[in-house]
CSV table of C-alpha atoms in Angstrom, one decimal:
chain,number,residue,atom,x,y,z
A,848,UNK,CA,20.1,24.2,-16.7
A,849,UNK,CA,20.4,25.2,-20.6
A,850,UNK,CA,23.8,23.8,-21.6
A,851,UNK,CA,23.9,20.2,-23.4
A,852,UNK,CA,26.6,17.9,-22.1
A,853,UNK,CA,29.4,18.1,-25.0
A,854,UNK,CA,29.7,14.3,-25.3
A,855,UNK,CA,26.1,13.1,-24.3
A,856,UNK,CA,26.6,9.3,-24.8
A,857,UNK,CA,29.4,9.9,-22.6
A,858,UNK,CA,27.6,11.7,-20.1
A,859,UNK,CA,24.8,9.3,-20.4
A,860,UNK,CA,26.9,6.2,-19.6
A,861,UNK,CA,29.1,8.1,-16.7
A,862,UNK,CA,25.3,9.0,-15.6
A,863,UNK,CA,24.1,5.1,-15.4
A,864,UNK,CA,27.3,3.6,-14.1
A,865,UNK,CA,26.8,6.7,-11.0
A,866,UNK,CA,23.1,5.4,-10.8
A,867,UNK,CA,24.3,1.8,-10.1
A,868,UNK,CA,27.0,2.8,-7.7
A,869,UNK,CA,24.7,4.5,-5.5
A,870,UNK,CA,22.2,1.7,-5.6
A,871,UNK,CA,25.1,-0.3,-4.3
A,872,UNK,CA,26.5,1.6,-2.1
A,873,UNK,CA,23.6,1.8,-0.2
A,874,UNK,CA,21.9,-1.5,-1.1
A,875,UNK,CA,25.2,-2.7,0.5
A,876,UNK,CA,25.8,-0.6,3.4
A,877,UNK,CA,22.4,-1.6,5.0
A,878,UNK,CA,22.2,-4.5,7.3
A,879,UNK,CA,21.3,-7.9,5.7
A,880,UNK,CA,18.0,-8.4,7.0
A,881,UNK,CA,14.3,-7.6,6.4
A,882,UNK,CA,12.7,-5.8,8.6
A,883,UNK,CA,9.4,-5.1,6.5
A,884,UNK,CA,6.5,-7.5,6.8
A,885,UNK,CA,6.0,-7.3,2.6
A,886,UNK,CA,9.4,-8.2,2.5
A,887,UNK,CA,9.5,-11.1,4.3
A,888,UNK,CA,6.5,-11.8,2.7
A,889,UNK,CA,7.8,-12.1,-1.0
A,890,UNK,CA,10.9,-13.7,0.1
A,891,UNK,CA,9.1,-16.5,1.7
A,892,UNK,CA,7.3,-17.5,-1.3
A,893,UNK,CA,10.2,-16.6,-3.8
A,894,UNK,CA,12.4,-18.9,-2.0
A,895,UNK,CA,9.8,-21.7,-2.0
A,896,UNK,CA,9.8,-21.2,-5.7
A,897,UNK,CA,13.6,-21.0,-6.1
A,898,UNK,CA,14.2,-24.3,-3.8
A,899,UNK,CA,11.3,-26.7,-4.1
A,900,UNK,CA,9.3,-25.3,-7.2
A,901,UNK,CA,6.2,-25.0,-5.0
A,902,UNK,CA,5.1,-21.4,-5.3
A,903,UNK,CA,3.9,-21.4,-1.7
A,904,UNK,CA,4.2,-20.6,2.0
A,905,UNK,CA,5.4,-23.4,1.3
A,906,UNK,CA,1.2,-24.4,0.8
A,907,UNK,CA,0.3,-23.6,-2.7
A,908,UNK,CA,-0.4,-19.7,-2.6
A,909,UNK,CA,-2.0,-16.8,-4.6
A,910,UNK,CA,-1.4,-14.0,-2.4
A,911,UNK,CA,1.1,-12.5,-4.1
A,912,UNK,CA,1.1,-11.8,-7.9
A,913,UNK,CA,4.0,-13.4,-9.5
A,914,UNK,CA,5.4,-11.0,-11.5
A,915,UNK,CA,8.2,-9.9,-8.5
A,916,UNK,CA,8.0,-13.3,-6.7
A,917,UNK,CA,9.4,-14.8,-10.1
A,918,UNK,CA,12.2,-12.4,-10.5
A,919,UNK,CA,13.3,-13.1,-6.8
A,920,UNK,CA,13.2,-16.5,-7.1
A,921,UNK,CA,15.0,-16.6,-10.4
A,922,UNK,CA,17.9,-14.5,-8.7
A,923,UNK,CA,18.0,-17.2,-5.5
A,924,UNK,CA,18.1,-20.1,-8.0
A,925,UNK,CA,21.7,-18.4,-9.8
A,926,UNK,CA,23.1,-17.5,-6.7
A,927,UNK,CA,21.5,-18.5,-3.2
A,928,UNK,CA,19.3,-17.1,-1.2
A,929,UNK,CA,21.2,-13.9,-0.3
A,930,UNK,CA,19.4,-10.7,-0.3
A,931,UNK,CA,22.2,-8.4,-1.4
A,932,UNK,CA,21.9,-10.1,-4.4
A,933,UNK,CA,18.8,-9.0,-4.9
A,934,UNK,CA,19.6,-5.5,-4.3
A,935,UNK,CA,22.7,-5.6,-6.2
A,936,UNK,CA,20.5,-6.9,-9.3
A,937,UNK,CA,18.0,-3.8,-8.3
A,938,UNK,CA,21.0,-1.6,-8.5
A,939,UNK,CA,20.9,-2.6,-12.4
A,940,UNK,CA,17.4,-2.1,-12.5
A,941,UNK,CA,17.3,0.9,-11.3
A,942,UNK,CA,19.8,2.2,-13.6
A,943,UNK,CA,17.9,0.7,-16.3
A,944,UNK,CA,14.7,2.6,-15.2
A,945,UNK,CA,16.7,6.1,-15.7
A,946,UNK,CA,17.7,5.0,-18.8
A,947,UNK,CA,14.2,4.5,-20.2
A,948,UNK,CA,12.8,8.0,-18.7
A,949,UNK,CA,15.5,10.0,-20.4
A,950,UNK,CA,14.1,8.0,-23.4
A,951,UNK,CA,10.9,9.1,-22.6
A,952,UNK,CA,12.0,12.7,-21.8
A,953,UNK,CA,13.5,12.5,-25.5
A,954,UNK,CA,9.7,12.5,-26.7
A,955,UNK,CA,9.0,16.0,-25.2
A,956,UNK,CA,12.4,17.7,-24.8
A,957,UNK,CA,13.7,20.1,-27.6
A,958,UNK,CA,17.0,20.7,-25.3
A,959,UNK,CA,19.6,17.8,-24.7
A,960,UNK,CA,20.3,19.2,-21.3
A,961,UNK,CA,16.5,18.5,-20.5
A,962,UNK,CA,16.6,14.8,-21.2
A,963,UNK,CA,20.3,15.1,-19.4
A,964,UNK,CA,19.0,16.9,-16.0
A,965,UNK,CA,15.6,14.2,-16.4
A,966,UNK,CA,18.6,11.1,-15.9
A,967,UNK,CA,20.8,13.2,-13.5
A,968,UNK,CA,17.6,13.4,-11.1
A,969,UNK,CA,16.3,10.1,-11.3
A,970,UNK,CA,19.9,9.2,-10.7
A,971,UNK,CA,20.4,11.2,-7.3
A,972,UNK,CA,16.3,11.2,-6.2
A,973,UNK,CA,16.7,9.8,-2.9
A,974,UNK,CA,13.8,7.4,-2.5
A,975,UNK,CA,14.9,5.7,-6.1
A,976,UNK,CA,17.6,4.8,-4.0
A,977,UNK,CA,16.6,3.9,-1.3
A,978,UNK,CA,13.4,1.5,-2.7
A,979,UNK,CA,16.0,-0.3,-5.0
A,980,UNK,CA,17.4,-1.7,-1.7
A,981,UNK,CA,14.4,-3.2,-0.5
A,982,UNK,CA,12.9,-6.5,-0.6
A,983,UNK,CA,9.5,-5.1,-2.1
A,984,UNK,CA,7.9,-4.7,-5.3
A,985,UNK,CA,8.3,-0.6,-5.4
A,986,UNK,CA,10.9,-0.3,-7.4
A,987,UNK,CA,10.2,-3.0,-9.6
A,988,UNK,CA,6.8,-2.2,-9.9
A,989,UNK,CA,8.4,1.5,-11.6
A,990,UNK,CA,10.7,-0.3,-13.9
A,991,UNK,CA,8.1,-2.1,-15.3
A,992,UNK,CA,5.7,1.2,-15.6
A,993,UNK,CA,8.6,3.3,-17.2
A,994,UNK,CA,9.4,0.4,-19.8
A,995,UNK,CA,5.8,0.0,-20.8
A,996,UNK,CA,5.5,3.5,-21.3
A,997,UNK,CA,8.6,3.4,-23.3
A,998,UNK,CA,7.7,0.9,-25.2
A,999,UNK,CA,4.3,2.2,-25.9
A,1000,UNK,CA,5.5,5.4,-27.2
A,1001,UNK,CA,8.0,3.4,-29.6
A,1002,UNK,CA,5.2,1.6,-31.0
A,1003,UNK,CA,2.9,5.1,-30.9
A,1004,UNK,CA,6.1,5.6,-33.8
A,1005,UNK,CA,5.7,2.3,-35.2
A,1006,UNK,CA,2.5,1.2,-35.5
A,1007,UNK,CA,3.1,-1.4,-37.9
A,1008,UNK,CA,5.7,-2.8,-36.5
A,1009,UNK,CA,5.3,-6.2,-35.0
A,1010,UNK,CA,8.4,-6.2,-32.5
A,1011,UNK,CA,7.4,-3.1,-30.9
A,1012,UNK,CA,3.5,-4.4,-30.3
A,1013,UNK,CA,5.3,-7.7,-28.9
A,1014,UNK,CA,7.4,-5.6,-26.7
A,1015,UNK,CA,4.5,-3.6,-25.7
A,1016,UNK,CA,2.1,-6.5,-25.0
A,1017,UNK,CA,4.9,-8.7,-22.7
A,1018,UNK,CA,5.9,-5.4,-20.7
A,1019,UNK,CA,1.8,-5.0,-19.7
A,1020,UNK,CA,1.7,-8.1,-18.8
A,1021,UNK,CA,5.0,-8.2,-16.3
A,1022,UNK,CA,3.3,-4.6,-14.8
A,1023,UNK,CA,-0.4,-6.0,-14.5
A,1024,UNK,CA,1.3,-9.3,-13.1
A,1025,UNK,CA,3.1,-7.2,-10.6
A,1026,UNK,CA,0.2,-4.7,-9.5
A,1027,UNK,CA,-3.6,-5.6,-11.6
A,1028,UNK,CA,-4.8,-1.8,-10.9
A,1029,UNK,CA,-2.6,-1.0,-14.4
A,1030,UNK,CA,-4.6,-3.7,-16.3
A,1031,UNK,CA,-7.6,-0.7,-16.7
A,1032,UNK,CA,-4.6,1.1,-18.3
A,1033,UNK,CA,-3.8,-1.2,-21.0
A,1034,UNK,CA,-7.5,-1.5,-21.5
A,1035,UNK,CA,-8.1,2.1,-22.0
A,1036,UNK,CA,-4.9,2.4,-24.6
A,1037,UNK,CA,-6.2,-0.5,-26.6
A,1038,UNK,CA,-9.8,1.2,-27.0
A,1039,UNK,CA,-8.6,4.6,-27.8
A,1040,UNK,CA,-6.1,3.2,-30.5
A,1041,UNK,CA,-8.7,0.8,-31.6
A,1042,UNK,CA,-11.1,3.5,-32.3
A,1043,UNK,CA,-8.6,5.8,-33.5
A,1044,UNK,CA,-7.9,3.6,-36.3
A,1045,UNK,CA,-11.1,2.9,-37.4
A,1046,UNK,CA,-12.0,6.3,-38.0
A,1047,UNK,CA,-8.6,6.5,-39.5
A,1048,UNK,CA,-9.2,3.3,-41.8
A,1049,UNK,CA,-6.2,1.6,-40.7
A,1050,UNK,CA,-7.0,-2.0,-40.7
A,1051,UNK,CA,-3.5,-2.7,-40.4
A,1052,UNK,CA,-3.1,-1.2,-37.0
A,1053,UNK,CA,-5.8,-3.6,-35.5
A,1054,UNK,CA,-3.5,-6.6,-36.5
A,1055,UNK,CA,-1.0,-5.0,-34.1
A,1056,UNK,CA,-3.4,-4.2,-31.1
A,1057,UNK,CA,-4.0,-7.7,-31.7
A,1058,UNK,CA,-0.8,-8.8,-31.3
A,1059,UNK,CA,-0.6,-6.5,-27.7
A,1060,UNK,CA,-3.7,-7.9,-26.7
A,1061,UNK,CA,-2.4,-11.7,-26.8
A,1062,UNK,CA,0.9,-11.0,-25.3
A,1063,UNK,CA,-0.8,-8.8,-22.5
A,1064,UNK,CA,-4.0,-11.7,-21.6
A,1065,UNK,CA,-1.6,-14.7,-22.4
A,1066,UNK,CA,0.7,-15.1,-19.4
A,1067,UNK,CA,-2.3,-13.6,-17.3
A,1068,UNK,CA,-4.7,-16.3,-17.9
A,1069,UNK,CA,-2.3,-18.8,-17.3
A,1070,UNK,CA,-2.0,-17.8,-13.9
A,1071,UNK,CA,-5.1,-17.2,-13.5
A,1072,UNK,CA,-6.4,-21.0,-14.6
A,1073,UNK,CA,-3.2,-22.1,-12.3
A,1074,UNK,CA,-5.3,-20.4,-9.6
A,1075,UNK,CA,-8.6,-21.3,-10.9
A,1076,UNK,CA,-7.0,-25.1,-10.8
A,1077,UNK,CA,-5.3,-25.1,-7.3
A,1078,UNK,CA,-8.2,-22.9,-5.4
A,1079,UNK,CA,-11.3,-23.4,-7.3
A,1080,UNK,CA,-11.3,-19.5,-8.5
A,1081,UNK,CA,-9.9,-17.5,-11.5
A,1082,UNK,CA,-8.2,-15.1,-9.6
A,1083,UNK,CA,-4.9,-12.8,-9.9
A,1084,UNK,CA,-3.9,-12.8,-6.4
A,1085,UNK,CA,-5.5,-13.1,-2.7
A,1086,UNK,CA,-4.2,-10.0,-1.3
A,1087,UNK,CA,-6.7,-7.2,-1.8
A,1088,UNK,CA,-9.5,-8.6,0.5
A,1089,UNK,CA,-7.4,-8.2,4.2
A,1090,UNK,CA,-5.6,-4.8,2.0
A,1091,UNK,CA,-9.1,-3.2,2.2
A,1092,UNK,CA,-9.9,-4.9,5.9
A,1093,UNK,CA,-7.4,-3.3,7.4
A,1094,UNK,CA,-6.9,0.2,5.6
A,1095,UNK,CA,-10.4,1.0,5.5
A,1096,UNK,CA,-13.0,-0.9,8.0
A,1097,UNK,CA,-9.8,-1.2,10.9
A,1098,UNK,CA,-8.2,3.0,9.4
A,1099,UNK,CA,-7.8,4.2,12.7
A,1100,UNK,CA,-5.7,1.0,13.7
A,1101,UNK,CA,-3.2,1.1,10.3
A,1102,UNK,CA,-2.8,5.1,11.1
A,1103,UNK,CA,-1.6,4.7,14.7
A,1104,UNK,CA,0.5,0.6,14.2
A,1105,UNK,CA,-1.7,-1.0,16.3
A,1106,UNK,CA,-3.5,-3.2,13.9
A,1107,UNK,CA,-1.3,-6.3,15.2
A,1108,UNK,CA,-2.8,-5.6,18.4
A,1109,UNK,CA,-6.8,-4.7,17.6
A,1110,UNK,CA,-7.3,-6.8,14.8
A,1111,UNK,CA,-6.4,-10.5,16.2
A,1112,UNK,CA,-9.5,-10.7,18.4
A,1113,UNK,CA,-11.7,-8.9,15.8
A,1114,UNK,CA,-14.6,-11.2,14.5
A,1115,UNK,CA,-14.4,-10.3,11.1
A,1116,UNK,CA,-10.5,-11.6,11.5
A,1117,UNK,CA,-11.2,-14.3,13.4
A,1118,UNK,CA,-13.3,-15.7,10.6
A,1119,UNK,CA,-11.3,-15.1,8.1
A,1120,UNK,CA,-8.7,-16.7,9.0
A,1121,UNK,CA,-10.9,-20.1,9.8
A,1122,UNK,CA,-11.1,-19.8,5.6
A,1123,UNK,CA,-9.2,-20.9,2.5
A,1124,UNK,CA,-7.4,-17.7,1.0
A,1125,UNK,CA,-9.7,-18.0,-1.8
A,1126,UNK,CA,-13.2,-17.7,0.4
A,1127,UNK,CA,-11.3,-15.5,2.7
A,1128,UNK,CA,-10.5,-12.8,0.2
A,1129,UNK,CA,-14.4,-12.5,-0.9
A,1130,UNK,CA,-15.0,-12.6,2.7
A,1131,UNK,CA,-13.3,-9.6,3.4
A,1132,UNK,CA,-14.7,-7.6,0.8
A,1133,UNK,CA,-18.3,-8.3,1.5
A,1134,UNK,CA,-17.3,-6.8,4.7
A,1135,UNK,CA,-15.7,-4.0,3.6
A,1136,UNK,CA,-18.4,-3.6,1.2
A,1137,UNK,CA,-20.6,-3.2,4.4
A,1138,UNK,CA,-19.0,-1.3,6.5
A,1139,UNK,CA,-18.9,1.7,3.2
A,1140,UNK,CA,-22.6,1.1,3.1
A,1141,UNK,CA,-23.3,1.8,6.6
A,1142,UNK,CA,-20.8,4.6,6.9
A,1143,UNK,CA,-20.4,6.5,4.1
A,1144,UNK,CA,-19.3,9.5,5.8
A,1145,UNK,CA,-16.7,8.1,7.5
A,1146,UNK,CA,-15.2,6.5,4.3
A,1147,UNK,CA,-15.7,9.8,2.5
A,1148,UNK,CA,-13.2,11.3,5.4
A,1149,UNK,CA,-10.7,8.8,5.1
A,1150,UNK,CA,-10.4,8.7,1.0
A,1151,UNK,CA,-10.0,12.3,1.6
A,1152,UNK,CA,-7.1,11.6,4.3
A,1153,UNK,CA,-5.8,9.1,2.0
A,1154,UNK,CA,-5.7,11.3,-1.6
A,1155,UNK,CA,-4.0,13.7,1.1
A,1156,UNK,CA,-1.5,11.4,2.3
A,1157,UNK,CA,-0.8,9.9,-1.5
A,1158,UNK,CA,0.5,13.5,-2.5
A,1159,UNK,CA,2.0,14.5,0.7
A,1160,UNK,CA,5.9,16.5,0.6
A,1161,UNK,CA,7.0,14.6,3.9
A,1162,UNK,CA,6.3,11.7,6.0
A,1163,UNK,CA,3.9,11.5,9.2
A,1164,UNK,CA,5.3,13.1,12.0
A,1165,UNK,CA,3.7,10.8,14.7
A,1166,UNK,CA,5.3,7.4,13.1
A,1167,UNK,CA,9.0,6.9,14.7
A,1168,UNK,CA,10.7,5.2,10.6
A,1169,UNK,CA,13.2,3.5,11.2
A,1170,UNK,CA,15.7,5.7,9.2
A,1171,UNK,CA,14.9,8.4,11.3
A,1172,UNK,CA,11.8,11.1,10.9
A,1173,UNK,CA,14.0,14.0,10.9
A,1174,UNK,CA,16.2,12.7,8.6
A,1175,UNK,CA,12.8,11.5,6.4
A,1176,UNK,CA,11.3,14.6,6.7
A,1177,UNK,CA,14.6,17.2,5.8
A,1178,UNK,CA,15.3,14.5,2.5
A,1179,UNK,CA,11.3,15.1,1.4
A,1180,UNK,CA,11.3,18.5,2.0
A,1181,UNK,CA,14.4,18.6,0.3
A,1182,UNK,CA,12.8,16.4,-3.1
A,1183,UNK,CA,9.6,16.6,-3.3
A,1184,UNK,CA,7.7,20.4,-3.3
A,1185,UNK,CA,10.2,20.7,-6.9
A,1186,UNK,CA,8.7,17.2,-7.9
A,1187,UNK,CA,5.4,17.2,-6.9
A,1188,UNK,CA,4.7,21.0,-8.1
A,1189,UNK,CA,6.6,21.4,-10.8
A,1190,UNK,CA,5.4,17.7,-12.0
A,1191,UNK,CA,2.2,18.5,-11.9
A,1192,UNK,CA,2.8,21.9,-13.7
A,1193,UNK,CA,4.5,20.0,-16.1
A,1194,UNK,CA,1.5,17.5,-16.9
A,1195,UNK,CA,-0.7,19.9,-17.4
A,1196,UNK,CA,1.1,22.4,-19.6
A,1197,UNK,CA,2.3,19.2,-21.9
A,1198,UNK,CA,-1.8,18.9,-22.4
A,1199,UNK,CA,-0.7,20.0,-26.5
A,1200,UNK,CA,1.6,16.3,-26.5
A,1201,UNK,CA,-1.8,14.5,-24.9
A,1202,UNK,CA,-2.1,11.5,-27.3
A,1203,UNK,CA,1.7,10.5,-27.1
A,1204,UNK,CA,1.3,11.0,-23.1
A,1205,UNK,CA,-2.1,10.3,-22.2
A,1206,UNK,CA,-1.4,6.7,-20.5
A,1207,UNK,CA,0.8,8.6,-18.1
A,1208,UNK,CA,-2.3,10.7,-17.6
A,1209,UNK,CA,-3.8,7.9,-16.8
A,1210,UNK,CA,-1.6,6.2,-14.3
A,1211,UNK,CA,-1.5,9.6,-12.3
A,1212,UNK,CA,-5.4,9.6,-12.0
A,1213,UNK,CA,-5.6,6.0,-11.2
A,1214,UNK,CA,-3.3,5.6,-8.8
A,1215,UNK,CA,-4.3,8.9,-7.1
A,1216,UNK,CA,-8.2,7.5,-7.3
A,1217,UNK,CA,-7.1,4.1,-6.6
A,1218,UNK,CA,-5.1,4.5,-3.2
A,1219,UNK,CA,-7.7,7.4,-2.1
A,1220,UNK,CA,-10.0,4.5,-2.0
A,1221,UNK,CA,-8.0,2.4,0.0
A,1222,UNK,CA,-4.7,3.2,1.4
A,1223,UNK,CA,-2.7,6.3,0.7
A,1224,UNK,CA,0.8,6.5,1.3
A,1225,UNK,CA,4.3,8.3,0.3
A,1226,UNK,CA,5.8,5.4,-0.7
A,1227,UNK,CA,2.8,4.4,-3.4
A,1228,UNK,CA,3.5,7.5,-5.4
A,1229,UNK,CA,6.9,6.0,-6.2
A,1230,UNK,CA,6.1,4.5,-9.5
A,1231,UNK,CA,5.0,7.8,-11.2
A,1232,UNK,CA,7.6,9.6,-9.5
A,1233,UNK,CA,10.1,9.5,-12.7
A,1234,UNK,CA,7.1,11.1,-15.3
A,1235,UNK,CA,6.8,13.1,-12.2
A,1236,UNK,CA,10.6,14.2,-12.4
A,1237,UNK,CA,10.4,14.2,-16.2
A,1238,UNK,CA,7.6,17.0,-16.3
A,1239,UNK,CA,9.4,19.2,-13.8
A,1240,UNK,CA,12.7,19.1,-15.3
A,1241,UNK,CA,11.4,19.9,-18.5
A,1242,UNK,CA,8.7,23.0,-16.9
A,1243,UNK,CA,11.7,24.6,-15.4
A,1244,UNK,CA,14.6,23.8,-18.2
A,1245,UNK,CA,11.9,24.4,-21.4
A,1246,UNK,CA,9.8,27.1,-19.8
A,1247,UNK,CA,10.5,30.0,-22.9
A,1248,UNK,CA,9.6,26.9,-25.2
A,1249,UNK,CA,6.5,25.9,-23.5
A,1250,UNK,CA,5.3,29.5,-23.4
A,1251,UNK,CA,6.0,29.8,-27.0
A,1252,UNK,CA,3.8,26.3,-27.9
A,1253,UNK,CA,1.0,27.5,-25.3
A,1254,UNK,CA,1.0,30.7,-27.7
């Protein structure tokens, strides 16, 4: 893994085209159904959207941000409701997504094959592939993370440039609008910068953090007053409350799929659901609140099942997938120890490029933190999966070099 490609825009655009075939191919081969509850979910209320305007089920909704509801809808309204369109314009994102990692890797790398062997793996990773073909916000959700990294290390370069703190604000935005855990990330960036400056004297700089600021809160509030006009509430989504209901007070149930059968005649269900989505969301988090109040232990035990489960090298063994558990279990095994390990390695032996990397930093740490606390699966490490990728390829391919920086 030391020799450069000889004609790297070549190789880079054989590299993408491969990445979008293989997003097809599979997106394509699989049958033309959902079988996912989430997916159903979002294709319910993206279709509403694309067919009636009404973002709903079809009532008026806020369960779902609208980030990946919108860019469903606005494939359905060009083309139908067919969900191998969907995946076919996945395909593209996906491609697009290794595209902006080797960018990335182009901040750290000193070697061409580095950045070259960072694109080649996020082009072959298996579950890439396989969450590109699904009907849920996964792989969208790690477009949107990579491009705002991107973007925030291009205007880390050009800090008095107003397209790039345009660029960074709008991409924010689309990724809190998709998950609101990362809006605590943009927060953080804009303080440190903010008092970097200052103690810098760079006046000039604020203008721009100004500039993110607005294009990060302004399509944010708006759906937050179209809430706060429909329900009564300024609120991002309604989908957290029942989240932490049934990963947390009903754990046991979510571990073993039996949730469908324990939690409909469970008062704390039954309630709920006699509630407006609004009311029913708080409802379930004073709950939740409770129950972690009267047993702390217990939730103590499950966080710590759940930050184990989060950085996990295969699936459960006990859960029959649908794709197959051996076949689950020889791909991770296969993928992730080099990714996870070496990753990890990688992040920590980068620690001299901190203030160009430190928002990927913090995306590890909150999304390890943040799905310890509720749920912890696989499948939620996904979206830091290409820094992930990025930091092993360039641990093993950059090792001599790293040494020599450590030194």
């Amino acid at each position: 893994m030391t020799t450069a490609p000889t004609h790297p825009g070549r190789s880079t655009v054989i590299l993408l085209f491969s990445a979008v075939c293989l997003r097809l191919s599979f997106g394509l081969y699989i049958p033309d159904r959902l079988p996912y509850p989430d997916e159903r979910s979002f294709d319910q209320i993206a279709w509403s959207v694309a067919s009636t305007g009404n973002y709903g089920t079809p009532a008026p909704t806020a369960v779902r941000t609208p980030s990946y509801v919108l860019f469903l809808a606005g494939i359905y309204r060009m083309v139908g409701h067919h969900y191998r369109a969907v995946r076919s314009a996945q395909a593209l994102l996906g491609a697009g997504m290794v595209f902006l990692v080797m960018n990335v890797s182009r901040r750290l790398a000193t070697k061409p094959a580095t950045v070259w062997w960072t694109g080649l793996a996020c082009t072959i990773y298996p579950f890439f592939i396989y969450y590109d073909a699904q009907l849920l916000s996964d792989s969208f959700l790690t477009f949107w993370l990579v491009a705002s990294m991107a973007v925030f290390m291009m205007w880390r370069g050009q800090t008095l440039n107003w397209g790039s703190a345009v660029a960074m604000g709008i991409c924010f935005s689309i990724l809190a609008l998709t998950k609101t855990l990362f809006i605590p990330v943009l927060v953080a960036i804009v303080a440190w910068e903010t008092w970097t400056s200052l103690r810098a004297r760079k006046p000039a700089i604020l203008m721009r953090l100004t500039t993110v600021i607005l294009c990060f809160a302004i399509p944010i509030l708006i759906w937050g007053i179209r809430n706060q006009r429909r329900f009564g509430k300024f609120t991002l989504d309604t989908h957290g409350g029942f989240t932490a209901v049934s990963t947390i007070i009903f754990y046991r149930a979510t571990k073993d799929n039996t949730l469908g059968e324990n939690v409909r005649t469970d008062p704390i269900y039954l309630k709920g659901q006699q509630l407006n989505e609004i009311a029913a969301d708080s409802y379930y988090f004073g709950q939740v609140k409770e129950f972690i109040r009267r047993n702390p232990r217990q939730y103590i035990r499950q966080s710590l099942d759940n930050l184990k489960n989060f950085w996990r090298l295969y699936p459960r063994q006990d859960i029959p997938f649908p794709e197959g558990t051996r076949l689950l279990t020889v791909i991770s095994l296969a993928t992730e120890p080099f990714v996870v390990i070496f990753g990890l390695i990688g992040l920590y032996r980068s620690r001299f490029a901190w203030r160009l990397f430190y928002p990927i930093y913090l995306c590890v740490g909150l999304l390890s933190i943040a799905h310890a606390l509720i749920s912890g699966q696989m499948r939620y490490r996904l979206s830091i999966s290409p820094f992930l990728i990025l930091f092993a390829v360039w641990t093993v391919n950059e090792h001599k070099v790293v040494s020599r920086l450590r030194a």
